[in-house]
mmCIF file of C-alpha atoms in Angstrom:
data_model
loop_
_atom_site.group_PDB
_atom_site.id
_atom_site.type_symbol
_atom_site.label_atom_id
_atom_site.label_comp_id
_atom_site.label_asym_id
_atom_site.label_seq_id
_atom_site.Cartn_x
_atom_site.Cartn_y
_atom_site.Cartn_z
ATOM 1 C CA UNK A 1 -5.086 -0.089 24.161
ATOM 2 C CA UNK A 2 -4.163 -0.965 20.848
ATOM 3 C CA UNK A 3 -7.745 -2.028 19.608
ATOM 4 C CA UNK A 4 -8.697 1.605 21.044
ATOM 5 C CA UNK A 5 -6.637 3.649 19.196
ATOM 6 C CA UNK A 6 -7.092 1.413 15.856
ATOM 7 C CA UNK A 7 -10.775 2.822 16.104
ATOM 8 C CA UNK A 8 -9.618 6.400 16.735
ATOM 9 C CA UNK A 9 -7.713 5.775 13.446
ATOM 10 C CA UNK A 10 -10.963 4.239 11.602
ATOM 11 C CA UNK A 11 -13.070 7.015 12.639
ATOM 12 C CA UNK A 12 -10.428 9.357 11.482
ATOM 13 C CA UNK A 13 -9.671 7.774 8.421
ATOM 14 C CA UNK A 14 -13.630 7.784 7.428
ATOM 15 C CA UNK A 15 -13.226 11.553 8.845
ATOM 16 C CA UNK A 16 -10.644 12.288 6.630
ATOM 17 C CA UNK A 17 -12.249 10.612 3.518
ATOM 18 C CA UNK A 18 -15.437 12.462 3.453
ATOM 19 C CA UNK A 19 -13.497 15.674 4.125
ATOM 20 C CA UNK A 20 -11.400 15.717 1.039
ATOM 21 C CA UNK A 21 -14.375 14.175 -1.130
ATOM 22 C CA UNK A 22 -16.413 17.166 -0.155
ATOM 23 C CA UNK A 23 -13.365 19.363 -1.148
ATOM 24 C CA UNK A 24 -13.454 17.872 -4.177
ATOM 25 C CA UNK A 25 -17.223 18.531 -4.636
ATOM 26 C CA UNK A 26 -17.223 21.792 -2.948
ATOM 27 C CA UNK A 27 -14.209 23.345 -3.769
ATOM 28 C CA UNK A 28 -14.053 24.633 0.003
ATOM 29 C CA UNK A 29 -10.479 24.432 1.859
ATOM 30 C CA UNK A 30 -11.836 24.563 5.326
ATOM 31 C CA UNK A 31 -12.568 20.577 3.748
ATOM 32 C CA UNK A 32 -9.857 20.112 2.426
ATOM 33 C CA UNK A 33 -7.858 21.364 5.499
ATOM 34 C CA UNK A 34 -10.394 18.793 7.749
ATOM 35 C CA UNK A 35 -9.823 15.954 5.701
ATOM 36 C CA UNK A 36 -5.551 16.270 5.872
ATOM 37 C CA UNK A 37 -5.931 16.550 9.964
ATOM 38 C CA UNK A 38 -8.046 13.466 10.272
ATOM 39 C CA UNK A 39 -5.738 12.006 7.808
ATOM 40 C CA UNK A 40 -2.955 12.886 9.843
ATOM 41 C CA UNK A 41 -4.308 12.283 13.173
ATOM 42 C CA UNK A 42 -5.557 8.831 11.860
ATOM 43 C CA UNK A 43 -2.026 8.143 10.818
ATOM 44 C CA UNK A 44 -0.908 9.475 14.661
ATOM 45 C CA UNK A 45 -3.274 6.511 16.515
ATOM 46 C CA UNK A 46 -2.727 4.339 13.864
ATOM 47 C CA UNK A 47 0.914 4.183 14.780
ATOM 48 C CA UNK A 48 0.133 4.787 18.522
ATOM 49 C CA UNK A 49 -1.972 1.181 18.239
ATOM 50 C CA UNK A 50 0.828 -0.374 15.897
ATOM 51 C CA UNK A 51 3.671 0.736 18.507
ATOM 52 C CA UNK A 52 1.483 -0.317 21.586
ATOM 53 C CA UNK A 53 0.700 -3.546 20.245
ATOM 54 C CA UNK A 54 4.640 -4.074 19.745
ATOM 55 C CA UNK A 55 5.565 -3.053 22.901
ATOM 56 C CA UNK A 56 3.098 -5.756 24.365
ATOM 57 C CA UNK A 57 4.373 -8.437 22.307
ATOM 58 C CA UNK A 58 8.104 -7.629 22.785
ATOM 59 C CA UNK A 59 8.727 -7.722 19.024
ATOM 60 C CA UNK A 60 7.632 -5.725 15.964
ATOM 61 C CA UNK A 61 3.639 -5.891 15.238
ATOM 62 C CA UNK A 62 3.845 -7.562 11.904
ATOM 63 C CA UNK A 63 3.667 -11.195 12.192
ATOM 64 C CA UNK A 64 -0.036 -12.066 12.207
ATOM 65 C CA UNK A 65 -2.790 -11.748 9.246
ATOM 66 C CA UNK A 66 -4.592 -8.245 11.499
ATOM 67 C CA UNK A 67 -1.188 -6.922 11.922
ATOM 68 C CA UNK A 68 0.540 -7.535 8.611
ATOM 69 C CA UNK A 69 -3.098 -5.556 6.967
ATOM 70 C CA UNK A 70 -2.764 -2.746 9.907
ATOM 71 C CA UNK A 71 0.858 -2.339 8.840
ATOM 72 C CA UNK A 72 0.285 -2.053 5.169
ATOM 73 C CA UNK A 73 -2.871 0.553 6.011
ATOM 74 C CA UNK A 74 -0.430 2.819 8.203
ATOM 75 C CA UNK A 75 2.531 2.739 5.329
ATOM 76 C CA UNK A 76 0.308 3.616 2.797
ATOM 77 C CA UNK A 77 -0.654 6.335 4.906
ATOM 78 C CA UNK A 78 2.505 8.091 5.972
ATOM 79 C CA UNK A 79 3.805 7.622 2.375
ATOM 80 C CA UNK A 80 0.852 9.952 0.932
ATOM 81 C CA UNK A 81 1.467 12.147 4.146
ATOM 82 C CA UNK A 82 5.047 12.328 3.079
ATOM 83 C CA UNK A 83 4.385 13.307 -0.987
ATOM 84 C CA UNK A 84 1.936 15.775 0.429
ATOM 85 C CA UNK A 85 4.120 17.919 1.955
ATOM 86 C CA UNK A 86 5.997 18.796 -1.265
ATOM 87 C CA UNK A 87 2.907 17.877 -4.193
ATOM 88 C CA UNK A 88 -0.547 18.948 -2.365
ATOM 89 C CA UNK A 89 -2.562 16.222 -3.708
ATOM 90 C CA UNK A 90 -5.873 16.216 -2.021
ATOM 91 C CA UNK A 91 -7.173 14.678 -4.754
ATOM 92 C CA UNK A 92 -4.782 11.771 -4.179
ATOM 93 C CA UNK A 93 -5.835 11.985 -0.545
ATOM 94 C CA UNK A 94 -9.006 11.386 -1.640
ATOM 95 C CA UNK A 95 -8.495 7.995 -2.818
ATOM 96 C CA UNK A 96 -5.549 7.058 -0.134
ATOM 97 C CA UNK A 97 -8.254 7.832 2.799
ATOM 98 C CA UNK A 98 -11.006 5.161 1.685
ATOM 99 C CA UNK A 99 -8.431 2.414 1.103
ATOM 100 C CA UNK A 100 -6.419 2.861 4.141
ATOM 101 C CA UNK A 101 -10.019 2.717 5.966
ATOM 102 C CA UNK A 102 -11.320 -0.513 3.555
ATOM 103 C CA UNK A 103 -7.975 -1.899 4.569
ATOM 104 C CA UNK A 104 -7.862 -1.359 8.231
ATOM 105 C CA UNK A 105 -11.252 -2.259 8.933
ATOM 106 C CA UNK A 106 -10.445 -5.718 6.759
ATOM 107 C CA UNK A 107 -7.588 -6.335 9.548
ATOM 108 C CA UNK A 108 -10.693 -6.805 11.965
ATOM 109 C CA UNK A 109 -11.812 -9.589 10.469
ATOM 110 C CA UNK A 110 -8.015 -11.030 11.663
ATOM 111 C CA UNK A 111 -7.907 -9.524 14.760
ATOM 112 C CA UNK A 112 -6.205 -11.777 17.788
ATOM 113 C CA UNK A 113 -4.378 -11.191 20.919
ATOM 114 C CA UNK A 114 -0.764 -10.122 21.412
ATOM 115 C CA UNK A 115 1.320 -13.972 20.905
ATOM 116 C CA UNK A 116 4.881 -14.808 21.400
ATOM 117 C CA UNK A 117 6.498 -14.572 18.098
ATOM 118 C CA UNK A 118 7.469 -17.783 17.152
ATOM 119 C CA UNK A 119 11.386 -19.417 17.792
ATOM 120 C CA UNK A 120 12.011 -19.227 13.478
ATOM 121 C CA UNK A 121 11.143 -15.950 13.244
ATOM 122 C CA UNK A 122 13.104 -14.643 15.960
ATOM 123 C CA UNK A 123 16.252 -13.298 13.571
ATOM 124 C CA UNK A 124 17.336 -9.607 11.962
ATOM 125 C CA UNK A 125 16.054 -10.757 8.569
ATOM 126 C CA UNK A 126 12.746 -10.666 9.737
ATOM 127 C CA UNK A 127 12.348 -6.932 10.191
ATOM 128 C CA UNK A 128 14.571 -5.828 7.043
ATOM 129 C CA UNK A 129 12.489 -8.238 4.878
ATOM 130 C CA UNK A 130 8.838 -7.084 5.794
ATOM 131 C CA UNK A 131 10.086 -3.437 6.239
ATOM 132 C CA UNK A 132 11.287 -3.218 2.705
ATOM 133 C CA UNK A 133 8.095 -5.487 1.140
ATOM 134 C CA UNK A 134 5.409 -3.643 3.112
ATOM 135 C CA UNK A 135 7.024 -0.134 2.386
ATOM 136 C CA UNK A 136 7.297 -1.335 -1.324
ATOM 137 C CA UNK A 137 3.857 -2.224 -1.057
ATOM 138 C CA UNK A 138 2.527 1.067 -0.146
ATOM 139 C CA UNK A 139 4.516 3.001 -2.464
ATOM 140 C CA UNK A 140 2.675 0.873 -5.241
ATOM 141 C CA UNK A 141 -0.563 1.145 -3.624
ATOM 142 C CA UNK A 142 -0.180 5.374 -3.849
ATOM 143 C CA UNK A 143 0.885 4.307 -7.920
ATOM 144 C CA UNK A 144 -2.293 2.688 -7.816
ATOM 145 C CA UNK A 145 -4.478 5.768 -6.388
ATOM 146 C CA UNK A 146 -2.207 8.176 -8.210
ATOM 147 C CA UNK A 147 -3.518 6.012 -11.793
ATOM 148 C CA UNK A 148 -7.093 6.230 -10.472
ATOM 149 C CA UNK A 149 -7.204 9.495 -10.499
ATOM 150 C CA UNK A 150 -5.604 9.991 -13.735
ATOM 151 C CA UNK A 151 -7.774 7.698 -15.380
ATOM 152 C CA UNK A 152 -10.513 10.274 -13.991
ATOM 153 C CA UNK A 153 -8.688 12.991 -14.614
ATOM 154 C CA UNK A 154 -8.529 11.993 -18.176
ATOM 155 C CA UNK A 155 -12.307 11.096 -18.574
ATOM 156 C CA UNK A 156 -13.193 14.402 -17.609
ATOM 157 C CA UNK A 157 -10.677 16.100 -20.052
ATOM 158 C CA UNK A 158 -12.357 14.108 -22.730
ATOM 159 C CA UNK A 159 -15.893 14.888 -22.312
ATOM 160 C CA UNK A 160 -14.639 18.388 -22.151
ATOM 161 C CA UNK A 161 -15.622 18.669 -18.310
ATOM 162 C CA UNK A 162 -13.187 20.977 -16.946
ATOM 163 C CA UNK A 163 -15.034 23.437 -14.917
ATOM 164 C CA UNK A 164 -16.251 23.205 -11.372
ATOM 165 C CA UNK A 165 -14.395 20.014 -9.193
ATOM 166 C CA UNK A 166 -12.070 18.732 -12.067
ATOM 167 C CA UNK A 167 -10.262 21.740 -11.822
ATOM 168 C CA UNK A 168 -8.879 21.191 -8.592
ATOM 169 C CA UNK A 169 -7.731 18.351 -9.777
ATOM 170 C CA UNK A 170 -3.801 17.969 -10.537
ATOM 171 C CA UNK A 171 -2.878 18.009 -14.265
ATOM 172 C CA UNK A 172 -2.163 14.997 -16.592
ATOM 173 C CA UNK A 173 1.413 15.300 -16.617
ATOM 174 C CA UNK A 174 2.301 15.780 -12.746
ATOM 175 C CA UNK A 175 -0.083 12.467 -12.192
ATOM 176 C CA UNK A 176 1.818 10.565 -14.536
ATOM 177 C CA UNK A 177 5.035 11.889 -13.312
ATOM 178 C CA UNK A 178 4.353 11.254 -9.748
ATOM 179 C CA UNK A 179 3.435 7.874 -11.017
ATOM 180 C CA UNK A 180 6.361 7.273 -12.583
ATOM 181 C CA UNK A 181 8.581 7.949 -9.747
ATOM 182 C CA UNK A 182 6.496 6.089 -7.399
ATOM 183 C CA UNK A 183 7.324 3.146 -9.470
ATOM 184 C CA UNK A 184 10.726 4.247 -9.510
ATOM 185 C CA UNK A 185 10.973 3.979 -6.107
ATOM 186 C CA UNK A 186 8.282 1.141 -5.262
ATOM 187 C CA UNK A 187 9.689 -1.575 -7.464
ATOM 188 C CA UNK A 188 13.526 -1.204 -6.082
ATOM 189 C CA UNK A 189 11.870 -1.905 -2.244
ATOM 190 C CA UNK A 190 10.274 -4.755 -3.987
ATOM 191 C CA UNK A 191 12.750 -6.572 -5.349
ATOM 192 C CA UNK A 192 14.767 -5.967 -1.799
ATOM 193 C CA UNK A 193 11.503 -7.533 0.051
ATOM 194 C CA UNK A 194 11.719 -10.573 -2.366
ATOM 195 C CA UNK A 195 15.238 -10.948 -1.953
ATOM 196 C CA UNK A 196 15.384 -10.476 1.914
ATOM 197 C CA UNK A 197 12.647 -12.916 1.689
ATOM 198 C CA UNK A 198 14.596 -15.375 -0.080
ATOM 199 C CA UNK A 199 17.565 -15.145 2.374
ATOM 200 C CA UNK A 200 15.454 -14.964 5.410
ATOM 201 C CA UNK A 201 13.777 -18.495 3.611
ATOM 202 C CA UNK A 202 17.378 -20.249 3.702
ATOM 203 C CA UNK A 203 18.313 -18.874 6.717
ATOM 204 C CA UNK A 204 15.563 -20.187 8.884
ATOM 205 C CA UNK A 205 14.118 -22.927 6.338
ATOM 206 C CA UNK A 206 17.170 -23.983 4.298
ATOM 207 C CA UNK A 207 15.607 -23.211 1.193
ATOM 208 C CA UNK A 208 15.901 -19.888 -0.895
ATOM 209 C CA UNK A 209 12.253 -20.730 -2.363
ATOM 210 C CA UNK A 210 9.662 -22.886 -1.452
ATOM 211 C CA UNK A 211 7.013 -21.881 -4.084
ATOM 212 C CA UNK A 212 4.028 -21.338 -1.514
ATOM 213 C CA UNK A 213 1.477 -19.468 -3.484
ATOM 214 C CA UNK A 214 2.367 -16.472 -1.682
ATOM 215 C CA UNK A 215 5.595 -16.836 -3.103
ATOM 216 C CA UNK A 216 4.141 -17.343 -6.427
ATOM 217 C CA UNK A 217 1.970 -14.124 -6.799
ATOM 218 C CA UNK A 218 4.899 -11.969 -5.503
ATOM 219 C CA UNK A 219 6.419 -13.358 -8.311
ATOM 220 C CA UNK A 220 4.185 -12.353 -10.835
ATOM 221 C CA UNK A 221 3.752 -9.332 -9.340
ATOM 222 C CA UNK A 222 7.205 -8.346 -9.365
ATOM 223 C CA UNK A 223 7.033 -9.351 -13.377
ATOM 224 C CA UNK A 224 4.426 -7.114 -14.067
ATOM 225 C CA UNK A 225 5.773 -4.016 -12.678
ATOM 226 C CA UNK A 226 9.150 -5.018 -14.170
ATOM 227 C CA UNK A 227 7.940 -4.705 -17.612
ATOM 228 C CA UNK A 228 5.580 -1.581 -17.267
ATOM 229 C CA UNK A 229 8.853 0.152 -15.756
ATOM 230 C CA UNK A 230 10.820 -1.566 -19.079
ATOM 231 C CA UNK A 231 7.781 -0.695 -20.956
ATOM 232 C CA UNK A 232 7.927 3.642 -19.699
ATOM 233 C CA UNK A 233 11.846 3.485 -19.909
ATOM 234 C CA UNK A 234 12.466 1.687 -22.968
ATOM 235 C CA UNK A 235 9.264 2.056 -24.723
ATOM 236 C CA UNK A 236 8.262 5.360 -23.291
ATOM 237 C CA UNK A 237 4.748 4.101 -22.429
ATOM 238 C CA UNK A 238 2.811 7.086 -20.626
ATOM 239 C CA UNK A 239 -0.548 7.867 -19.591
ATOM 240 C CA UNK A 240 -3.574 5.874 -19.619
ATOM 241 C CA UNK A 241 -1.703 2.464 -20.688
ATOM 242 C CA UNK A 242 0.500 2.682 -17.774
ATOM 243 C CA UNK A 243 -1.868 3.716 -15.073
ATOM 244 C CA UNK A 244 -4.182 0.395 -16.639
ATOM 245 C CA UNK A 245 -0.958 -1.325 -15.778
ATOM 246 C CA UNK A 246 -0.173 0.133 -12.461
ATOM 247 C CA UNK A 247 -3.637 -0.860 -11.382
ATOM 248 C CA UNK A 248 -3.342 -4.207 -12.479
ATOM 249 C CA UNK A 249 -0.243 -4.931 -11.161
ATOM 250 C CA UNK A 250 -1.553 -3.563 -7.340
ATOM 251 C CA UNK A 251 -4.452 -5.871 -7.697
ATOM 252 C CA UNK A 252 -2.662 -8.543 -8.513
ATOM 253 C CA UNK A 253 -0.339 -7.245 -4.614
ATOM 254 C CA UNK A 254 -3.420 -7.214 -3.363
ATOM 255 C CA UNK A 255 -4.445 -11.037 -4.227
ATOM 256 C CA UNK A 256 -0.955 -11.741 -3.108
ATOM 257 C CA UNK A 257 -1.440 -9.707 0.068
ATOM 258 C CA UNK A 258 -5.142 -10.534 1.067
ATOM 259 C CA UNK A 259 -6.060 -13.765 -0.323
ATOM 260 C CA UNK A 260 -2.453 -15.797 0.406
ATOM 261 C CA UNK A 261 -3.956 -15.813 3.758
ATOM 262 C CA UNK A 262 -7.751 -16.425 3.414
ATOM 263 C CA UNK A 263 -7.427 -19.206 0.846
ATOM 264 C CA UNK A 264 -3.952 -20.702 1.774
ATOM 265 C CA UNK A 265 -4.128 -20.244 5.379
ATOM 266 C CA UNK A 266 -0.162 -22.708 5.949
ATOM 267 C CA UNK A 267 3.115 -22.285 5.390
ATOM 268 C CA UNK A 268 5.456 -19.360 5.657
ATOM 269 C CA UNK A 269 3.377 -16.578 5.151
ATOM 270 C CA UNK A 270 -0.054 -17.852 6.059
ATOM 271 C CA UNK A 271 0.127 -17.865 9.752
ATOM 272 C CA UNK A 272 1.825 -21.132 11.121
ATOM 273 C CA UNK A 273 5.646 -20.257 9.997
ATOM 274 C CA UNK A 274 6.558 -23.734 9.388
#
């Protein structure tokens, strides 16, 4: 059931992205309006499949490489869905849709059965510390689309191309607000993830740090998005050198995310726990 409804949400998230691109090309709501339901209903079976998975393996789906990527897809998902309501951001949308479906169909590539989660895991730090580092992930990762789109938006300002499609896009100043404050509130739920992390560690393991290379690129990860907030608050760095920033610092999440399992497949975060 759960591998069902993750293709309802595939086909609804590839749904949804072409919708709100052809908004953007069109200018028509009726595809604007198509792309936020499939983006919605995606999020729906997305969450169906998460919660059915869960309920099969008696625990929260979040333990394996598939359903740490599906978790981090659906996240990203409902935190767009949740800024929409207030900031209508299609154009946001339009970005969030393709990388929640890049990300979700990547979890195939790690998809396994339901398996018992194993004895050191079994403890009330494990939920508070990947709740607060995936949904500090995904409040990054809609800094990161947020940036892309300003970097666009600012291209197109530039070359003095502001008729037609660019003018449904969101000014300069709300994207680099909204950025801001998804910093604002990303970075906090960082820190908490790492630090969770870190007590979780010497709970189970003994040891506060271990310095797996997982461990390691959260680390400079949380360094880089330390100094870009430093950076806007002391500095007052806006615009196009903080949205560079922004998406360096989510690719750098991502390497930390994606490639702590495919290249360094042991250890805490890799798969075997130990």
């Amino acid at each position: 059931m759960d591998l069902l409804l993750l293709k309802i949400a595939l086909a609804a998230y590839l749904a949804a992205a072409t919708g709100l691109s052809l908004y953007l090309l069109s200018l028509r709501p009726a595809a604007r309006l198509a792309g936020t339901i499939g983006l919605a209903t995606a999020f729906l079976a997305h969450g169906g499949s998460i919660l059915a998975r869960s309920l099969a393996a008696g625990h929260p789906a979040f333990t394996t490489e598939y359903e740490a990527l599906s978790f981090f897809a659906w996240l990203t998902v409902g935190v767009y869905l949740g800024v929409q309501f207030r900031y209508r951001l299609p154009a946001v949308g339009a970005v969030v849709a393709p990388l929640a479906f890049t990300v979700t169909l990547a979890s195939f590539a790690f998809y396994t059965g339901v398996r018992e989660l194993p004895p050191n895991l079994r403890s009330a730090w494990l939920p508070v510390h990947v709740t607060a580092a995936f949904l500090g992930n995904a409040v990054l990762a809609l800094a990161f689309c947020v940036s892309l789109v300003y970097l666009f938006r600012e291209r197109q300002l530039k070359e003095k191309r502001v008729a037609g499609r660019t003018s449904r896009l969101p000014s300069l100043e709300a994207l680099d607000s909204l950025n801001y404050r998804a910093l604002v509130w990303g970075f906090p739920l960082l820190t908490l993830g790492i630090v969770t992390g870190a007590l979780f560690a010497k709970h189970t393991w003994g040891r506060f740090w271990s310095w797996e290379e997982r461990e390691i690129f959260s680390l400079i990860t949380w360094i880089l998005y330390a100094g870009l907030l430093e950076a806007r608050m002391v500095v007052g760095w806006r615009g196009r050198r903080a949205a560079t920033v922004t998406i360096v610092g989510f690719a750098v999440l991502i390497v930390s995310f994606v490639f702590g399992h495919m290249l360094f497949p042991g250890g805490k975060h890799g798969g075997s726990f130990d």
